[in-house]
PDB file of C-alpha atoms in Angstrom:
ATOM      1  CA  MET X   1      98.128 203.085 407.730  1.00  0.00           C
ATOM      2  CA  GLU X   2      96.412 199.992 408.079  1.00  0.00           C
ATOM      3  CA  GLU X   3      97.604 198.098 405.271  1.00  0.00           C
ATOM      4  CA  ALA X   4     100.774 198.567 402.785  1.00  0.00           C
ATOM      5  CA  SER X   5     102.099 196.895 400.199  1.00  0.00           C
ATOM      6  CA  GLY X   6     105.782 197.157 399.194  1.00  0.00           C
ATOM      7  CA  GLY X   7     108.922 195.416 397.541  1.00  0.00           C
ATOM      8  CA  CYS X   8     112.532 195.621 395.947  1.00  0.00           C
ATOM      9  CA  LEU X   9     113.433 196.984 392.685  1.00  0.00           C
ATOM     10  CA  CYS X  10     113.040 193.789 390.841  1.00  0.00           C
ATOM     11  CA  GLY X  11     109.858 193.144 391.709  1.00  0.00           C
ATOM     12  CA  ALA X  12     111.007 189.429 393.251  1.00  0.00           C
ATOM     13  CA  VAL X  13     110.379 190.581 396.683  1.00  0.00           C
ATOM     14  CA  ARG X  14     107.291 191.853 397.702  1.00  0.00           C
ATOM     15  CA  TYR X  15     105.239 192.185 400.902  1.00  0.00           C
ATOM     16  CA  ARG X  16     102.027 193.766 402.417  1.00  0.00           C
ATOM     17  CA  ALA X  17     101.835 194.640 405.451  1.00  0.00           C
ATOM     18  CA  ARG X  18      98.624 194.647 407.776  1.00  0.00           C
ATOM     19  CA  GLY X  19      98.519 196.519 410.784  1.00  0.00           C
ATOM     20  CA  PRO X  20     100.017 199.918 411.933  1.00  0.00           C
ATOM     21  CA  LEU X  21     103.165 200.676 410.916  1.00  0.00           C
ATOM     22  CA  ARG X  22     105.357 202.971 413.096  1.00  0.00           C
ATOM     23  CA  ASP X  23     105.998 206.081 412.196  1.00  0.00           C
ATOM     24  CA  VAL X  24     110.033 206.188 410.182  1.00  0.00           C
ATOM     25  CA  VAL X  25     113.081 206.322 412.328  1.00  0.00           C
ATOM     26  CA  ASP X  26     116.569 206.877 410.740  1.00  0.00           C
ATOM     27  CA  CYS X  27     119.634 204.713 412.528  1.00  0.00           C
ATOM     28  CA  HIS X  28     123.066 206.201 411.494  1.00  0.00           C
ATOM     29  CA  CYS X  29     124.745 202.901 412.850  1.00  0.00           C
ATOM     30  CA  SER X  30     127.725 201.782 411.351  1.00  0.00           C
ATOM     31  CA  ARG X  31     125.412 198.381 410.061  1.00  0.00           C
ATOM     32  CA  CYS X  32     123.225 200.214 408.734  1.00  0.00           C
ATOM     33  CA  ARG X  33     124.936 202.931 406.822  1.00  0.00           C
ATOM     34  CA  ARG X  34     127.126 199.767 405.488  1.00  0.00           C
ATOM     35  CA  THR X  35     124.098 198.115 404.362  1.00  0.00           C
ATOM     36  CA  HIS X  36     122.131 201.297 402.433  1.00  0.00           C
ATOM     37  CA  GLY X  37     124.973 203.220 401.722  1.00  0.00           C
ATOM     38  CA  HIS X  38     123.982 205.783 404.183  1.00  0.00           C
ATOM     39  CA  VAL X  39     121.230 205.659 406.954  1.00  0.00           C
ATOM     40  CA  GLY X  40     118.901 202.974 407.047  1.00  0.00           C
ATOM     41  CA  ALA X  41     115.053 204.501 407.239  1.00  0.00           C
ATOM     42  CA  TYR X  42     112.614 202.553 408.643  1.00  0.00           C
ATOM     43  CA  THR X  43     108.997 202.061 409.955  1.00  0.00           C
ATOM     44  CA  GLU X  44     108.258 198.828 411.646  1.00  0.00           C
ATOM     45  CA  VAL X  45     105.677 196.026 412.274  1.00  0.00           C
ATOM     46  CA  ALA X  46     104.163 193.413 414.149  1.00  0.00           C
ATOM     47  CA  ALA X  47     106.003 189.852 412.552  1.00  0.00           C
ATOM     48  CA  ALA X  48     102.258 188.551 412.211  1.00  0.00           C
ATOM     49  CA  ASP X  49     101.732 191.253 410.711  1.00  0.00           C
ATOM     50  CA  LEU X  50     103.416 190.898 407.451  1.00  0.00           C
ATOM     51  CA  ALA X  51     103.143 188.364 404.565  1.00  0.00           C
ATOM     52  CA  LEU X  52     105.437 187.780 401.667  1.00  0.00           C
ATOM     53  CA  VAL X  53     103.400 188.331 398.341  1.00  0.00           C
ATOM     54  CA  ALA X  54     107.287 187.077 396.639  1.00  0.00           C
ATOM     55  CA  ASP X  55     109.628 185.617 398.138  1.00  0.00           C
ATOM     56  CA  GLU X  56     112.068 183.726 395.430  1.00  0.00           C
ATOM     57  CA  GLY X  57     114.301 186.670 395.943  1.00  0.00           C
ATOM     58  CA  LEU X  58     114.313 186.822 399.331  1.00  0.00           C
ATOM     59  CA  ARG X  59     117.757 185.980 401.578  1.00  0.00           C
ATOM     60  CA  TRP X  60     118.562 186.583 404.890  1.00  0.00           C
ATOM     61  CA  TYR X  61     121.696 187.584 406.236  1.00  0.00           C
ATOM     62  CA  GLN X  62     122.279 186.552 410.202  1.00  0.00           C
ATOM     63  CA  ASP X  63     125.295 188.074 412.426  1.00  0.00           C
ATOM     64  CA  ALA X  64     125.144 188.218 416.367  1.00  0.00           C
ATOM     65  CA  GLY X  65     121.493 188.288 416.890  1.00  0.00           C
ATOM     66  CA  ARG X  66     120.134 190.615 414.074  1.00  0.00           C
ATOM     67  CA  GLU X  67     119.184 189.489 410.407  1.00  0.00           C
ATOM     68  CA  ARG X  68     118.361 191.812 407.468  1.00  0.00           C
ATOM     69  CA  GLY X  69     116.456 190.689 404.199  1.00  0.00           C
ATOM     70  CA  PHE X  70     117.729 191.757 401.031  1.00  0.00           C
ATOM     71  CA  CYS X  71     116.655 190.579 397.373  1.00  0.00           C
ATOM     72  CA  ALA X  72     119.092 188.396 396.304  1.00  0.00           C
ATOM     73  CA  ARG X  73     118.213 189.602 392.181  1.00  0.00           C
ATOM     74  CA  CYS X  74     118.610 193.216 392.551  1.00  0.00           C
ATOM     75  CA  GLY X  75     120.184 193.897 395.914  1.00  0.00           C
ATOM     76  CA  ALA X  76     117.788 195.561 397.693  1.00  0.00           C
ATOM     77  CA  SER X  77     117.627 195.689 401.487  1.00  0.00           C
ATOM     78  CA  LEU X  78     114.152 195.328 402.588  1.00  0.00           C
ATOM     79  CA  PHE X  79     114.197 194.003 406.360  1.00  0.00           C
ATOM     80  CA  TRP X  80     115.651 194.544 409.495  1.00  0.00           C
ATOM     81  CA  ARG X  81     114.779 191.927 412.548  1.00  0.00           C
ATOM     82  CA  ARG X  82     116.597 190.542 415.920  1.00  0.00           C
ATOM     83  CA  GLU X  83     116.131 186.685 416.077  1.00  0.00           C
ATOM     84  CA  ARG X  84     113.176 185.788 417.558  1.00  0.00           C
ATOM     85  CA  ALA X  85     111.713 188.998 417.802  1.00  0.00           C
ATOM     86  CA  GLY X  86     107.921 189.545 417.315  1.00  0.00           C
ATOM     87  CA  ARG X  87     108.360 192.995 415.364  1.00  0.00           C
ATOM     88  CA  ILE X  88     109.880 193.330 411.810  1.00  0.00           C
ATOM     89  CA  SER X  89     111.511 197.025 410.931  1.00  0.00           C
ATOM     90  CA  ILE X  90     110.665 197.170 406.946  1.00  0.00           C
ATOM     91  CA  ALA X  91     112.987 199.881 404.884  1.00  0.00           C
ATOM     92  CA  ALA X  92     110.895 202.832 404.490  1.00  0.00           C
ATOM     93  CA  GLY X  93     112.056 203.063 401.049  1.00  0.00           C
ATOM     94  CA  THR X  94     110.784 199.919 399.490  1.00  0.00           C
ATOM     95  CA  LEU X  95     107.103 200.750 400.469  1.00  0.00           C
ATOM     96  CA  ASP X  96     104.788 201.796 397.690  1.00  0.00           C
ATOM     97  CA  ALA X  97     103.532 205.410 398.434  1.00  0.00           C
ATOM     98  CA  PRO X  98     101.505 206.942 399.774  1.00  0.00           C
ATOM     99  CA  THR X  99     102.436 205.700 402.896  1.00  0.00           C
ATOM    100  CA  GLY X 100     101.177 208.213 405.237  1.00  0.00           C
ATOM    101  CA  LEU X 101     104.130 208.172 406.923  1.00  0.00           C
ATOM    102  CA  ARG X 102     106.616 210.627 409.017  1.00  0.00           C
ATOM    103  CA  THR X 103     109.990 210.830 410.569  1.00  0.00           C
ATOM    104  CA  VAL X 104     109.959 211.214 413.930  1.00  0.00           C
ATOM    105  CA  ALA X 105     113.609 210.583 415.144  1.00  0.00           C
ATOM    106  CA  HIS X 106     117.780 209.493 414.720  1.00  0.00           C
ATOM    107  CA  ILE X 107     119.051 206.715 416.211  1.00  0.00           C
ATOM    108  CA  PHE X 108     122.654 205.635 417.136  1.00  0.00           C
ATOM    109  CA  VAL X 109     123.635 209.375 415.980  1.00  0.00           C
ATOM    110  CA  GLY X 110     126.713 208.459 418.164  1.00  0.00           C
ATOM    111  CA  SER X 111     127.907 206.320 415.786  1.00  0.00           C
ATOM    112  CA  LYS X 112     127.068 208.837 412.692  1.00  0.00           C
ATOM    113  CA  GLY X 113     129.053 208.759 409.222  1.00  0.00           C
ATOM    114  CA  ASP X 114     131.492 212.303 409.841  1.00  0.00           C
ATOM    115  CA  TYR X 115     130.456 213.111 406.275  1.00  0.00           C
ATOM    116  CA  TYR X 116     127.262 215.097 407.176  1.00  0.00           C
ATOM    117  CA  GLU X 117     125.266 216.558 409.813  1.00  0.00           C
ATOM    118  CA  ILE X 118     121.589 216.182 411.691  1.00  0.00           C
ATOM    119  CA  THR X 119     119.591 219.685 411.090  1.00  0.00           C
ATOM    120  CA  ASP X 120     116.399 218.684 410.758  1.00  0.00           C
ATOM    121  CA  GLY X 121     116.080 219.359 414.624  1.00  0.00           C
ATOM    122  CA  LEU X 122     113.793 215.707 415.173  1.00  0.00           C
ATOM    123  CA  PRO X 123     114.755 213.762 418.899  1.00  0.00           C
ATOM    124  CA  GLN X 124     118.173 212.033 418.479  1.00  0.00           C
ATOM    125  CA  ARG X 125     119.146 209.079 420.770  1.00  0.00           C
ATOM    126  CA  ALA X 126     123.382 208.486 420.979  1.00  0.00           C
ATOM    127  CA  GLU X 127     121.870 204.557 421.055  1.00  0.00           C
ATOM    128  CA  SER X 128     118.836 203.209 419.968  1.00  0.00           C
ATOM    129  CA  GLY X 129     116.860 204.231 423.023  1.00  0.00           C
ATOM    130  CA  GLU X 130     115.252 200.453 423.790  1.00  0.00           C
ATOM    131  CA  SER X 131     115.084 201.878 427.115  1.00  0.00           C
ATOM    132  CA  ALA X 132     112.899 205.305 426.344  1.00  0.00           C
ATOM    133  CA  PRO X 133     109.322 204.814 425.399  1.00  0.00           C
ATOM    134  CA  ARG X 134     108.425 203.694 421.782  1.00  0.00           C
ATOM    135  CA  PHE X 135     107.508 205.309 419.373  1.00  0.00           C
ATOM    136  CA  ARG X 136     103.951 205.491 418.339  1.00  0.00           C
ATOM    137  CA  ALA X 137     102.569 203.839 415.241  1.00  0.00           C
ATOM    138  CA  THR X 138     100.496 205.573 412.929  1.00  0.00           C
TER     139      THR X 138
END
């Protein structure tokens, strides 16, 4: 997918991503579970390829070198990035359909919730897998 769009529930934040999106990776870390109420499912794009179309509701929460972009009006979690990183993660559920993406892996399964099992057969990494090869972009 070379161009995608999406936004929050109320429309106060809308974006357009130009360039290839990485397939979706499900993150099971405690921060994502607290942010989303369950697993965080993210695609990723070069930060320079993300354009905000509407950003009146966009706020950033910063902690320990990480930033989460969310809508101050409806509470939707939209973005995740490391400070000064060249890439930005986009919550897959905020993309407009069709996405053409597929879920390809699970990360931080070492800290997943005790109330569910991962049974889809996709690759699992106890941590983020940053030292492992990057997941392909579509």
